Short mmCIF file of C-alpha atoms in Angstrom, two decimals:
data_model
loop_
_atom_site.label_atom_id
_atom_site.label_comp_id
_atom_site.label_asym_id
_atom_site.label_seq_id
_atom_site.Cartn_x
_atom_site.Cartn_y
_atom_site.Cartn_z
CA UNK D 983 0.00 0.00 0.00
CA UNK D 984 1.20 3.49 -0.76
CA UNK D 985 2.22 5.57 2.22
CA UNK D 986 -0.17 8.11 3.64
CA UNK D 987 0.40 11.72 2.74
CA UNK D 988 -0.54 14.42 5.20
CA UNK D 989 -2.24 17.70 4.37
CA UNK D 990 0.19 20.44 3.34
CA UNK D 991 -0.04 22.37 6.60
CA UNK D 992 0.86 19.35 8.72
CA UNK D 993 4.21 18.45 10.13
CA UNK D 994 4.09 14.68 9.56
CA UNK D 995 6.27 13.42 12.38
CA UNK D 996 5.39 15.79 15.16
CA UNK D 997 1.67 15.83 14.54
CA UNK D 998 1.17 12.07 14.35
CA UNK D 999 1.97 11.38 17.99
CA UNK D 1000 0.97 14.66 19.52
CA UNK D 1001 -2.48 14.49 17.97
CA UNK D 1002 -3.19 10.86 18.61
CA UNK D 1003 -5.08 11.34 21.85
CA UNK D 1004 -6.83 14.40 20.51
CA UNK D 1005 -8.01 12.68 17.32
CA UNK D 1006 -9.34 9.73 19.29
CA UNK D 1007 -11.39 12.14 21.39
CA UNK D 1008 -12.63 13.88 18.24
CA UNK D 1009 -13.64 10.54 16.69
CA UNK D 1010 -15.52 9.62 19.84
CA UNK D 1011 -17.32 12.95 19.79
CA UNK D 1012 -18.55 12.19 16.25
CA UNK D 1013 -19.63 8.67 17.15
CA UNK D 1014 -21.44 9.75 20.28
CA UNK D 1015 -23.09 12.97 19.05
CA UNK D 1016 -26.66 13.08 20.34
CA UNK D 1017 -28.17 15.66 18.00
CA UNK D 1018 -27.74 16.83 14.40
CA UNK D 1019 -26.20 20.07 15.70
CA UNK D 1020 -23.73 18.25 17.94
CA UNK D 1021 -22.81 15.99 15.04
CA UNK D 1022 -22.11 18.98 12.81
CA UNK D 1023 -19.79 20.53 15.38
CA UNK D 1024 -18.03 17.22 16.03
CA UNK D 1025 -17.53 16.53 12.32
CA UNK D 1026 -16.25 20.05 11.81
CA UNK D 1027 -13.67 19.50 14.55
CA UNK D 1028 -12.63 16.13 13.18
CA UNK D 1029 -12.33 17.62 9.70
CA UNK D 1030 -9.50 19.87 10.92
CA UNK D 1031 -7.57 16.90 12.26
CA UNK D 1032 -4.14 16.43 10.75
CA UNK D 1033 -4.05 12.75 11.65
CA UNK D 1034 -4.84 10.11 9.03
CA UNK D 1035 -6.61 8.20 11.80
CA UNK D 1036 -9.51 10.60 11.25
CA UNK D 1037 -10.17 9.37 7.69
CA UNK D 1038 -12.20 6.22 8.45
CA UNK D 1039 -14.38 8.11 10.94
CA UNK D 1040 -15.00 10.87 8.40
CA UNK D 1041 -15.99 8.30 5.78
CA UNK D 1042 -18.38 6.70 8.27
CA UNK D 1043 -20.23 10.03 8.50
CA UNK D 1044 -21.42 9.48 4.89
CA UNK D 1045 -23.79 6.85 6.30
CA UNK D 1046 -25.29 8.99 9.07
CA UNK D 1047 -28.08 10.36 6.88
CA UNK D 1048 -27.15 13.96 7.68
CA UNK D 1049 -26.38 15.80 4.41
CA UNK D 1050 -24.83 18.86 6.05
CA UNK D 1051 -22.44 16.77 8.15
CA UNK D 1052 -21.72 14.52 5.17
CA UNK D 1053 -20.81 17.55 3.05
CA UNK D 1054 -18.23 18.67 5.62
CA UNK D 1055 -16.85 15.13 5.88
CA UNK D 1056 -16.71 14.86 2.08
CA UNK D 1057 -14.61 18.02 1.77
CA UNK D 1058 -12.27 16.82 4.50
CA UNK D 1059 -11.88 13.35 2.98
CA UNK D 1060 -11.12 14.83 -0.45
CA UNK D 1061 -8.50 17.02 1.22
CA UNK D 1062 -6.56 13.86 2.13
CA UNK D 1063 -6.18 13.01 -1.55
CA UNK D 1064 -4.32 9.71 -2.21
CA UNK D 1065 -4.24 8.82 1.48
CA UNK D 1066 -8.04 8.60 1.52
CA UNK D 1067 -8.37 6.30 -1.49
CA UNK D 1068 -7.65 2.95 0.13
CA UNK D 1069 -9.92 3.61 3.15
CA UNK D 1070 -12.67 4.86 0.81
CA UNK D 1071 -12.52 1.65 -1.22
CA UNK D 1072 -12.31 -0.57 1.86
CA UNK D 1073 -15.27 1.15 3.50
CA UNK D 1074 -17.63 1.29 0.49
CA UNK D 1075 -21.11 0.74 1.94
CA UNK D 1076 -22.83 -1.84 -0.22
CA UNK D 1077 -26.10 -1.53 1.70
CA UNK D 1078 -26.49 2.25 1.64
CA UNK D 1079 -26.43 3.88 -1.77
CA UNK D 1080 -26.62 7.36 -0.26
CA UNK D 1081 -23.37 6.75 1.59
CA UNK D 1082 -21.90 5.02 -1.45
CA UNK D 1083 -22.64 8.07 -3.61
CA UNK D 1084 -20.61 10.28 -1.24
CA UNK D 1085 -17.74 7.79 -1.35
CA UNK D 1086 -17.92 7.71 -5.11
CA UNK D 1087 -17.87 11.52 -5.31
CA UNK D 1088 -14.78 11.55 -3.11
CA UNK D 1089 -13.06 8.92 -5.27
CA UNK D 1090 -14.15 10.72 -8.44
CA UNK D 1091 -12.74 14.04 -7.23
CA UNK D 1092 -9.45 12.57 -6.00
CA UNK D 1093 -9.34 10.69 -9.34
CA UNK D 1094 -6.56 8.34 -8.32
CA UNK D 1095 -5.56 5.48 -10.59
CA UNK D 1096 -6.03 3.22 -7.57
CA UNK D 1097 -9.80 3.69 -7.97
CA UNK D 1098 -9.90 2.44 -11.55
CA UNK D 1099 -11.56 -0.92 -10.91
CA UNK D 1100 -13.98 0.44 -8.32
CA UNK D 1101 -15.05 3.28 -10.62
CA UNK D 1102 -15.54 1.02 -13.66
CA UNK D 1103 -17.56 -1.42 -11.59
CA UNK D 1104 -19.72 1.33 -10.04
CA UNK D 1105 -20.33 3.12 -13.33
CA UNK D 1106 -21.46 -0.01 -15.14
CA UNK D 1107 -22.99 -2.22 -12.42
CA UNK D 1108 -24.34 -0.14 -9.54
CA UNK D 1109 -28.13 0.16 -9.37
CA UNK D 1110 -28.12 3.69 -7.93
CA UNK D 1111 -27.97 6.42 -10.61
CA UNK D 1112 -26.23 8.89 -8.28
CA UNK D 1113 -23.41 6.40 -7.72
CA UNK D 1114 -23.11 5.63 -11.43
CA UNK D 1115 -23.02 9.30 -12.46
CA UNK D 1116 -20.30 10.14 -9.95
CA UNK D 1117 -18.25 7.13 -11.08
CA UNK D 1118 -18.61 8.14 -14.75
CA UNK D 1119 -17.33 11.60 -13.99
CA UNK D 1120 -14.44 10.13 -12.01
CA UNK D 1121 -13.45 7.80 -14.84
CA UNK D 1122 -13.24 10.69 -17.26
CA UNK D 1123 -11.08 12.71 -14.92
CA UNK D 1124 -8.70 9.96 -13.76
CA UNK D 1125 -5.19 11.25 -13.23
CA UNK D 1126 -3.42 8.67 -15.32
CA UNK D 1127 -0.03 9.52 -13.90
CA UNK D 1128 -1.18 8.01 -10.58
CA UNK D 1129 -2.09 4.67 -12.09
CA UNK D 1130 -0.11 1.73 -10.74
CA UNK D 1131 1.67 0.65 -13.82
CA UNK D 1132 2.67 -3.03 -13.61
CA UNK D 1133 -0.80 -4.55 -13.56
CA UNK D 1134 -3.72 -2.21 -13.13
CA UNK D 1135 -6.29 -4.86 -14.00
CA UNK D 1136 -5.72 -7.24 -11.16
CA UNK D 1137 -3.68 -5.42 -8.56
CA UNK D 1138 -4.74 -1.80 -8.12
CA UNK D 1139 -2.73 -1.42 -4.92
CA UNK D 1140 0.59 -2.67 -6.27
CA UNK D 1141 3.75 -0.64 -6.06
CA UNK D 1142 4.45 2.01 -8.62
CA UNK D 1143 7.15 0.80 -10.92
CA UNK D 1144 8.04 -0.23 -14.45
CA UNK D 1145 7.03 1.39 -17.72
CA UNK D 1146 3.49 2.72 -17.36
CA UNK D 1147 2.56 3.13 -21.00
CA UNK D 1148 1.29 -0.33 -22.08
CA UNK D 1149 -0.98 -0.89 -19.07
CA UNK D 1150 -2.25 2.66 -19.12
CA UNK D 1151 -3.23 2.28 -22.75
CA UNK D 1152 -5.19 -0.85 -21.94
CA UNK D 1153 -6.83 0.82 -18.94
CA UNK D 1154 -7.73 3.84 -21.06
CA UNK D 1155 -9.42 1.64 -23.64
CA UNK D 1156 -11.40 -0.04 -20.87
CA UNK D 1157 -12.49 3.34 -19.51
CA UNK D 1158 -13.60 4.38 -23.00
CA UNK D 1159 -15.57 1.13 -23.35
CA UNK D 1160 -17.23 1.62 -19.96
CA UNK D 1161 -18.15 5.26 -20.60
CA UNK D 1162 -19.42 4.64 -24.12
CA UNK D 1163 -21.62 1.80 -22.82
CA UNK D 1164 -23.30 4.30 -20.47
CA UNK D 1165 -24.39 6.32 -23.52
CA UNK D 1166 -27.00 3.66 -24.38
CA UNK D 1167 -28.51 3.45 -20.89
CA UNK D 1168 -32.26 3.92 -20.47
CA UNK D 1169 -31.80 6.76 -17.95
CA UNK D 1170 -30.99 10.13 -19.55
CA UNK D 1171 -28.88 11.19 -16.56
CA UNK D 1172 -26.60 8.18 -17.00
CA UNK D 1173 -26.17 8.95 -20.68
CA UNK D 1174 -25.48 12.59 -19.79
CA UNK D 1175 -22.82 11.52 -17.30
CA UNK D 1176 -21.35 9.13 -19.87
CA UNK D 1177 -20.97 11.98 -22.38
CA UNK D 1178 -19.45 14.30 -19.76
CA UNK D 1179 -17.03 11.51 -18.79
CA UNK D 1180 -16.06 10.92 -22.42
CA UNK D 1181 -15.37 14.60 -22.96
CA UNK D 1182 -13.07 14.67 -19.93
CA UNK D 1183 -11.34 11.50 -21.13
CA UNK D 1184 -10.74 12.98 -24.58
CA UNK D 1185 -9.27 16.10 -23.01
CA UNK D 1186 -6.89 14.12 -20.80
CA UNK D 1187 -5.94 11.38 -23.22
CA UNK D 1188 -5.04 12.86 -26.61
CA UNK D 1189 -4.70 9.38 -28.18
CA UNK D 1190 -8.42 8.81 -27.60
CA UNK D 1191 -9.65 12.23 -28.67
CA UNK D 1192 -10.58 11.26 -32.24
CA UNK D 1193 -12.12 7.96 -31.09
CA UNK D 1194 -14.36 9.84 -28.67
CA UNK D 1195 -15.37 12.48 -31.22
CA UNK D 1196 -16.15 9.80 -33.82
CA UNK D 1197 -18.19 7.84 -31.30
CA UNK D 1198 -20.20 10.89 -30.23
CA UNK D 1199 -20.78 12.03 -33.80
CA UNK D 1200 -22.22 8.65 -34.72
CA UNK D 1201 -24.28 8.29 -31.55
CA UNK D 1202 -28.07 8.46 -31.93
CA UNK D 1203 -29.59 10.38 -29.02
CA UNK D 1204 -33.31 10.92 -28.49
CA UNK D 1205 -33.17 13.36 -25.57
CA UNK D 1206 -32.79 17.03 -26.41
CA UNK D 1207 -30.66 17.90 -23.38
CA UNK D 1208 -28.32 14.95 -23.80
CA UNK D 1209 -28.00 15.83 -27.49
CA UNK D 1210 -26.92 19.32 -26.48
CA UNK D 1211 -24.38 17.85 -24.05
CA UNK D 1212 -22.95 15.73 -26.88
CA UNK D 1213 -22.72 18.82 -29.06
CA UNK D 1214 -20.89 20.70 -26.33
CA UNK D 1215 -18.44 17.82 -25.93
CA UNK D 1216 -17.78 17.60 -29.67
CA UNK D 1217 -17.37 21.38 -30.01
CA UNK D 1218 -14.91 21.43 -27.11
CA UNK D 1219 -12.70 18.79 -28.70
CA UNK D 1220 -12.47 20.52 -32.07
CA UNK P 1293 -34.52 9.15 0.80
CA UNK P 1294 -35.60 7.70 -2.50
CA UNK P 1295 -34.12 8.97 -5.69
CA UNK P 1296 -36.79 9.86 -8.24
CA UNK P 1297 -35.25 7.82 -10.99
CA UNK P 1298 -34.36 4.85 -8.85
CA UNK P 1299 -37.33 2.76 -9.86
CA UNK P 1300 -36.26 3.08 -13.48
CA UNK P 1301 -32.99 1.38 -12.67
CA UNK P 1302 -34.68 -1.70 -11.31
CA UNK P 1303 -36.69 -3.00 -14.19
CA UNK P 1304 -36.07 -6.69 -14.57
CA UNK P 1305 -39.01 -8.16 -16.44
CA UNK P 1306 -38.64 -8.36 -20.19
CA UNK P 1307 -41.66 -7.58 -22.35
CA UNK P 1308 -42.21 -6.90 -26.03
CA UNK P 1309 -44.67 -4.34 -27.41
CA UNK P 1310 -46.91 -7.14 -28.74
CA UNK P 1311 -46.63 -9.02 -25.45
CA UNK P 1312 -47.53 -5.95 -23.42
CA UNK P 1313 -50.56 -5.13 -25.58
CA UNK P 1314 -51.73 -8.75 -25.34
CA UNK P 1315 -51.20 -8.69 -21.57
CA UNK P 1316 -53.55 -5.68 -21.27
CA UNK P 1317 -56.37 -8.17 -21.91
CA UNK P 1318 -54.88 -10.96 -19.79
CA UNK P 1319 -57.16 -12.52 -17.14
CA UNK P 1320 -54.43 -11.93 -14.52
CA UNK P 1321 -55.01 -8.32 -13.43
CA UNK P 1322 -51.46 -7.96 -12.12
CA UNK P 1323 -50.11 -8.66 -15.63
CA UNK P 1324 -52.51 -6.08 -17.06
CA UNK P 1325 -51.37 -3.55 -14.46
CA UNK P 1326 -47.70 -4.19 -15.24
CA UNK P 1327 -48.24 -4.08 -19.02
CA UNK P 1328 -49.92 -0.66 -18.78
CA UNK P 1329 -47.01 0.68 -16.75
CA UNK P 1330 -44.50 -0.84 -19.17
CA UNK P 1331 -46.11 0.67 -22.26
CA UNK P 1332 -46.01 4.10 -20.65
CA UNK P 1333 -42.48 3.82 -19.37
CA UNK P 1334 -41.11 2.94 -22.79
CA UNK P 1335 -43.42 5.47 -24.47
CA UNK P 1336 -44.62 2.93 -26.98
CA UNK P 1337 -46.18 5.04 -29.71
CA UNK P 1338 -48.46 2.34 -31.00
CA UNK P 1339 -52.01 3.17 -32.13
CA UNK P 1340 -53.08 -0.28 -31.03
CA UNK P 1341 -51.63 0.21 -27.55
CA UNK P 1342 -53.51 3.50 -27.26
CA UNK P 1343 -56.78 1.83 -28.20
CA UNK P 1344 -56.43 -0.92 -25.62
CA UNK P 1345 -55.28 1.52 -22.94
CA UNK P 1346 -58.37 3.68 -23.59
CA UNK P 1347 -60.47 0.57 -22.96
CA UNK P 1348 -58.58 0.07 -19.69
CA UNK P 1349 -59.78 3.51 -18.50
CA UNK P 1350 -63.20 1.95 -17.88
CA UNK P 1351 -61.89 -1.31 -16.41
CA UNK P 1352 -64.02 -2.82 -13.63
CA UNK P 1353 -62.01 -6.01 -12.96
CA UNK P 1354 -59.03 -4.60 -11.07
CA UNK P 1355 -60.22 -3.12 -7.74
CA UNK P 1356 -58.49 -2.36 -4.44
CA UNK P 1357 -60.07 -2.95 -1.03
CA UNK P 1358 -60.92 0.74 -0.82
CA UNK P 1359 -62.62 0.71 -4.22
CA UNK P 1360 -59.68 2.08 -6.20
CA UNK P 1361 -58.96 1.24 -9.84
CA UNK P 1362 -55.24 0.44 -10.16
CA UNK P 1363 -55.38 -0.45 -13.87
CA UNK P 1364 -57.24 2.75 -14.73
CA UNK P 1365 -54.51 4.74 -12.92
CA UNK P 1366 -51.71 3.10 -14.88
CA UNK P 1367 -53.58 3.33 -18.16
CA UNK P 1368 -54.11 7.06 -17.61
CA UNK P 1369 -50.43 7.57 -16.79
CA UNK P 1370 -49.37 5.66 -19.89
CA UNK P 1371 -51.74 7.57 -22.17
CA UNK P 1372 -50.28 10.85 -20.91
CA UNK P 1373 -46.87 9.76 -22.13
CA UNK P 1374 -48.01 8.57 -25.55
CA UNK P 1375 -49.20 11.91 -26.87
CA UNK P 1376 -52.23 10.56 -28.75
CA UNK P 1377 -55.16 13.04 -28.62
CA UNK P 1378 -57.68 10.21 -29.03
CA UNK P 1379 -57.17 9.55 -25.31
CA UNK P 1380 -58.59 12.95 -24.25
CA UNK P 1381 -62.34 12.09 -23.99
CA UNK P 1382 -61.68 8.96 -21.93
CA UNK P 1383 -59.31 10.86 -19.64
CA UNK P 1384 -61.84 13.68 -19.21
CA UNK P 1385 -64.38 11.07 -18.08
CA UNK P 1386 -61.81 9.80 -15.59
CA UNK P 1387 -61.81 13.25 -13.91
CA UNK P 1388 -65.18 12.19 -12.44
CA UNK P 1389 -63.99 8.76 -11.27
CA UNK P 1390 -64.67 7.93 -7.61
CA UNK P 1391 -60.96 7.00 -7.17
CA UNK P 1392 -58.91 10.09 -6.24
CA UNK P 1393 -55.76 8.60 -7.79
CA UNK P 1394 -57.49 7.97 -11.12
CA UNK P 1395 -58.55 11.63 -11.13
CA UNK P 1396 -54.97 12.62 -10.30
CA UNK P 1397 -53.41 10.47 -13.02
CA UNK P 1398 -55.97 11.67 -15.56
CA UNK P 1399 -55.31 15.33 -14.73
CA UNK P 1400 -51.57 14.78 -15.09
CA UNK P 1401 -52.06 13.01 -18.40
CA UNK P 1402 -54.32 15.75 -19.74
CA UNK P 1403 -51.62 18.27 -18.90
CA UNK P 1404 -49.19 16.24 -21.02
CA UNK P 1405 -51.54 15.95 -24.00
CA UNK P 1406 -51.72 19.43 -25.41
CA UNK P 1407 -55.44 19.41 -26.19
CA UNK P 1408 -57.05 22.47 -24.67
CA UNK P 1409 -60.52 20.91 -24.98
CA UNK P 1410 -59.97 19.40 -21.51
CA UNK P 1411 -59.61 22.80 -19.81
CA UNK P 1412 -63.27 23.22 -18.72
CA UNK P 1413 -63.38 19.73 -17.18
CA UNK P 1414 -60.11 20.39 -15.31
CA UNK P 1415 -61.40 23.76 -14.06
CA UNK P 1416 -64.48 21.97 -12.76
CA UNK P 1417 -62.32 20.24 -10.13
CA UNK P 1418 -61.26 23.60 -8.70
CA UNK P 1419 -64.78 24.87 -8.13
CA UNK P 1420 -65.52 25.44 -4.49
CA UNK P 1421 -62.08 27.00 -4.22
CA UNK P 1422 -59.85 26.89 -1.15
CA UNK P 1423 -62.84 26.34 1.16
CA UNK P 1424 -63.46 22.94 -0.40
CA UNK P 1425 -59.75 22.09 -0.69
CA UNK P 1426 -59.47 20.30 2.65
CA UNK P 1427 -58.25 16.90 3.71
CA UNK P 1428 -60.56 14.00 2.93
CA UNK P 1429 -61.38 12.38 6.31
CA UNK P 1430 -59.39 9.21 6.83
CA UNK P 1431 -57.41 9.58 3.60
CA UNK P 1432 -53.95 11.01 2.96
CA UNK P 1433 -55.13 13.49 0.33
CA UNK P 1434 -57.32 16.54 -0.21
CA UNK P 1435 -60.77 16.48 -1.83
CA UNK P 1436 -59.32 16.81 -5.33
CA UNK P 1437 -55.85 16.40 -6.89
CA UNK P 1438 -55.28 20.16 -6.86
CA UNK P 1439 -51.56 20.06 -7.63
CA UNK P 1440 -52.04 17.91 -10.72
CA UNK P 1441 -55.05 19.91 -11.90
CA UNK P 1442 -53.29 23.26 -11.55
CA UNK P 1443 -50.13 21.93 -13.21
CA UNK P 1444 -52.20 20.65 -16.12
CA UNK P 1445 -53.99 23.98 -16.48
CA UNK P 1446 -50.62 25.72 -16.53
CA UNK P 1447 -49.23 23.38 -19.17
CA UNK P 1448 -52.35 24.00 -21.27
CA UNK P 1449 -51.95 27.78 -20.91
CA UNK P 1450 -55.46 28.04 -19.45
CA UNK P 1451 -55.58 31.81 -19.06
CA UNK P 1452 -59.31 31.56 -18.35
CA UNK P 1453 -58.51 29.67 -15.10
CA UNK P 1454 -56.59 32.59 -13.64
CA UNK P 1455 -59.31 33.84 -11.25
CA UNK P 1456 -59.96 30.29 -10.12
CA UNK P 1457 -56.30 29.58 -9.31
CA UNK P 1458 -55.31 32.87 -7.69
CA UNK P 1459 -56.96 32.10 -4.30
CA UNK P 1460 -54.90 28.91 -4.00
CA UNK P 1461 -51.80 31.11 -3.55
CA UNK P 1462 -53.11 31.50 0.03
CA UNK P 1463 -53.90 27.85 0.66
CA UNK P 1464 -52.69 26.64 4.10
CA UNK P 1465 -50.58 23.85 2.54
CA UNK P 1466 -47.27 25.03 1.04
CA UNK P 1467 -47.33 22.45 -1.76
CA UNK P 1468 -50.68 23.81 -2.96
CA UNK P 1469 -49.32 27.37 -2.84
CA UNK P 1470 -46.32 26.25 -4.93
CA UNK P 1471 -48.57 24.56 -7.48
CA UNK P 1472 -50.66 27.73 -7.74
CA UNK P 1473 -47.56 29.92 -8.14
CA UNK P 1474 -46.18 27.64 -10.82
CA UNK P 1475 -49.41 27.78 -12.80
CA UNK P 1476 -49.81 31.52 -12.35
CA UNK P 1477 -46.30 31.93 -13.76
CA UNK P 1478 -47.11 29.68 -16.70
CA UNK P 1479 -50.25 31.56 -17.66
CA UNK P 1480 -49.11 35.12 -16.87
CA UNK P 1481 -45.32 35.02 -17.32
CA UNK P 1482 -45.14 37.28 -14.25
CA UNK P 1483 -41.75 36.92 -12.53
CA UNK P 1484 -43.31 37.56 -9.11
CA UNK P 1485 -44.46 33.93 -9.08
CA UNK P 1486 -41.10 32.59 -10.22
CA UNK P 1487 -39.34 34.60 -7.51
CA UNK P 1488 -41.79 33.28 -4.92
CA UNK P 1489 -40.72 29.75 -5.89
CA UNK P 1490 -37.02 30.64 -5.73
CA UNK P 1491 -37.52 32.08 -2.23
CA UNK P 1492 -39.35 28.91 -1.24
CA UNK P 1493 -36.16 26.91 -1.94
CA UNK P 1494 -35.05 28.16 1.48
CA UNK P 1495 -37.90 26.40 3.29
CA UNK P 1496 -36.77 24.48 6.39
CA UNK P 1497 -38.43 21.26 5.21
CA UNK P 1498 -36.38 19.32 2.66
CA UNK P 1499 -39.49 17.59 1.29
CA UNK P 1500 -40.95 20.98 0.45
CA UNK P 1501 -37.69 22.13 -1.11
CA UNK P 1502 -37.82 19.07 -3.36
CA UNK P 1503 -41.37 19.94 -4.42
CA UNK P 1504 -40.30 23.50 -5.24
CA UNK P 1505 -37.42 22.14 -7.31
CA UNK P 1506 -39.78 19.96 -9.28
CA UNK P 1507 -42.07 22.90 -9.98
CA UNK P 1508 -39.17 25.09 -11.13
CA UNK P 1509 -37.86 22.30 -13.36
CA UNK P 1510 -41.28 21.59 -14.84
CA UNK P 1511 -41.82 25.21 -15.88
CA UNK P 1512 -38.19 25.68 -16.94
CA UNK P 1513 -37.81 28.89 -14.95
CA UNK P 1514 -34.39 30.04 -16.20
CA UNK P 1515 -33.64 32.73 -13.56
CA UNK P 1516 -33.69 29.95 -10.93
CA UNK P 1517 -30.60 28.16 -12.28
CA UNK P 1518 -28.07 29.26 -9.65
CA UNK P 1519 -30.57 28.93 -6.80
CA UNK P 1520 -31.35 25.37 -7.90
CA UNK P 1521 -27.68 24.44 -8.17
CA UNK P 1522 -27.00 25.62 -4.62
CA UNK P 1523 -30.26 24.45 -2.99
CA UNK P 1524 -30.03 22.23 0.07
CA UNK P 1525 -31.37 19.16 -1.71
CA UNK P 1526 -29.81 15.94 -2.99
CA UNK P 1527 -27.94 16.32 -6.28
CA UNK P 1528 -30.31 14.00 -8.17
CA UNK P 1529 -33.25 16.34 -7.65
CA UNK P 1530 -31.20 19.38 -8.63
CA UNK P 1531 -29.95 17.65 -11.77
CA UNK P 1532 -33.50 16.83 -12.87
CA UNK P 1533 -34.68 20.39 -12.21
CA UNK P 1534 -31.77 21.86 -14.18
CA UNK P 1535 -32.56 19.49 -17.05
CA UNK P 1536 -36.04 21.03 -17.09
CA UNK P 1537 -34.41 24.45 -17.47
CA UNK P 1538 -32.05 23.19 -20.17
CA UNK P 1539 -34.87 21.60 -22.18
CA UNK P 1540 -36.70 24.93 -21.96
CA UNK P 1541 -33.63 26.94 -22.95
CA UNK P 1542 -32.99 24.68 -25.95
CA UNK P 1543 -36.59 25.11 -27.02
CA UNK P 1544 -36.22 28.89 -26.84
CA UNK P 1545 -32.95 28.68 -28.77
CA UNK P 1546 -34.66 26.70 -31.49
CA UNK P 1547 -37.43 29.27 -31.70
CA UNK P 1548 -34.71 31.90 -32.10
CA UNK P 1549 -33.47 29.93 -35.10
CA UNK P 1550 -30.46 28.49 -33.28
CA UNK P 1551 -29.96 24.95 -34.45
CA UNK P 1552 -28.65 23.22 -31.33
CA UNK P 1553 -26.90 20.64 -33.48
CA UNK P 1554 -24.37 23.21 -34.59
CA UNK P 1555 -24.72 26.16 -32.25
CA UNK P 1556 -25.26 26.25 -28.52
CA UNK P 1557 -26.35 29.40 -26.72
CA UNK P 1558 -24.41 30.81 -23.78
CA UNK P 1559 -27.42 30.06 -21.60
CA UNK P 1560 -27.46 26.39 -22.56
CA UNK P 1561 -23.73 26.01 -21.92
CA UNK P 1562 -24.01 27.69 -18.51
CA UNK P 1563 -26.80 25.29 -17.54
CA UNK P 1564 -24.77 22.26 -18.65
CA UNK P 1565 -21.79 23.50 -16.62
CA UNK P 1566 -24.03 23.63 -13.54
CA UNK P 1567 -25.34 20.13 -14.32
CA UNK P 1568 -21.85 18.71 -14.78
CA UNK P 1569 -21.03 19.84 -11.25
CA UNK P 1570 -23.89 17.72 -9.90
CA UNK P 1571 -22.78 14.42 -11.45
#
């Protein structure tokens, strides 16, 4: 597993030990909050923690059915960038699609190559549209330079080494296949997200730009708004 | 919290158009009920489907314990989505059905079929005004489906209903006030009503905020775009409302002679940028 990075303002060595007791108290305050207001305050405090130990507790807040608290937790989790990816994947809540949508938004925004498999699976197989849309957006925006290079298909947490280009190319083709499959979904919002994802992919991966434009130009779309989104994507890539 | 489009993601049963039409006459009422829903969901534009669904509007076989007509409800919903004006007389008759939900589905459907011949029958349900618009004892609804009726009148540009609708702006229930404001905006174009809806996005109750969003999306009220994007409501609801605005904007662009296949207006692009942020 890759090592945890701390937020820019933190002093990694000093803060880890000094804050340990404090962060445990902050986590407890979140877990034991008795009212929505108390939860908000507790999550706000935990969000300022510079200890990576806070990450799992912040992710757990996604499942508390409190959108305001979840929004604060989401911002904090995203702030941890790569360090939050493994806990986000490990803690994906398969029984609560509301919580899963927050996790997916966090993964989509961090856009780490480590999330590749999770994002492809969510975009194509999840039943909840909010989860699928967030995953589609994340796939389009993946930061390819963060992709583990030796075998992204089977071992997303492997060490970073070797020549990245062949595996990245394969992964990029899989992302294109996943996103283009969304464009035939029965739900307009999934198709919309698929188009937005494809546009982002074409912008980030020059090798796929023409493939994406050709695909979108040939695509038959019945919905007026999605058609406009396709047009915007095509115009942007020309 | 249930996402509005979630049920769409869970369809499992496979039907064909022919199979669905045949099932509308099946002895098993649950198959008839499902077939009617299916034909509407996939907007099957089949003259034959319309004919059979019109027959279903007078069905007597499928009854609930309380005397409701489930098949009639689904048939009305489906006919609203098919856009065939032949359904109007049957739907107008449904406005007098003893089942509240049949009246509601019929009103909604009539608002989707742009035949203004149904306006007088819809207005009939508003007579008695706010005084009559009270909870039906023992039931979770008011005397008539006021929201659906007012929305339909708005969609049909029923200017003649203006005096009838105005008093509902003072109805004790917020959702009825929103429906009245939405319709008043549709028939007058007066921004006061649109602004009232935008202000209502700050209501303390999230369920009411969702209703306001739906109204703003349905009427495509363009000045509400930013307020919708930042409303305290789940992203799914905001995305759907903004799509309503985008559809409306694209329609206006087309009327201006902008062919959206080659040219997009600034307004349309701004709306899509807001929508992208909600994915």
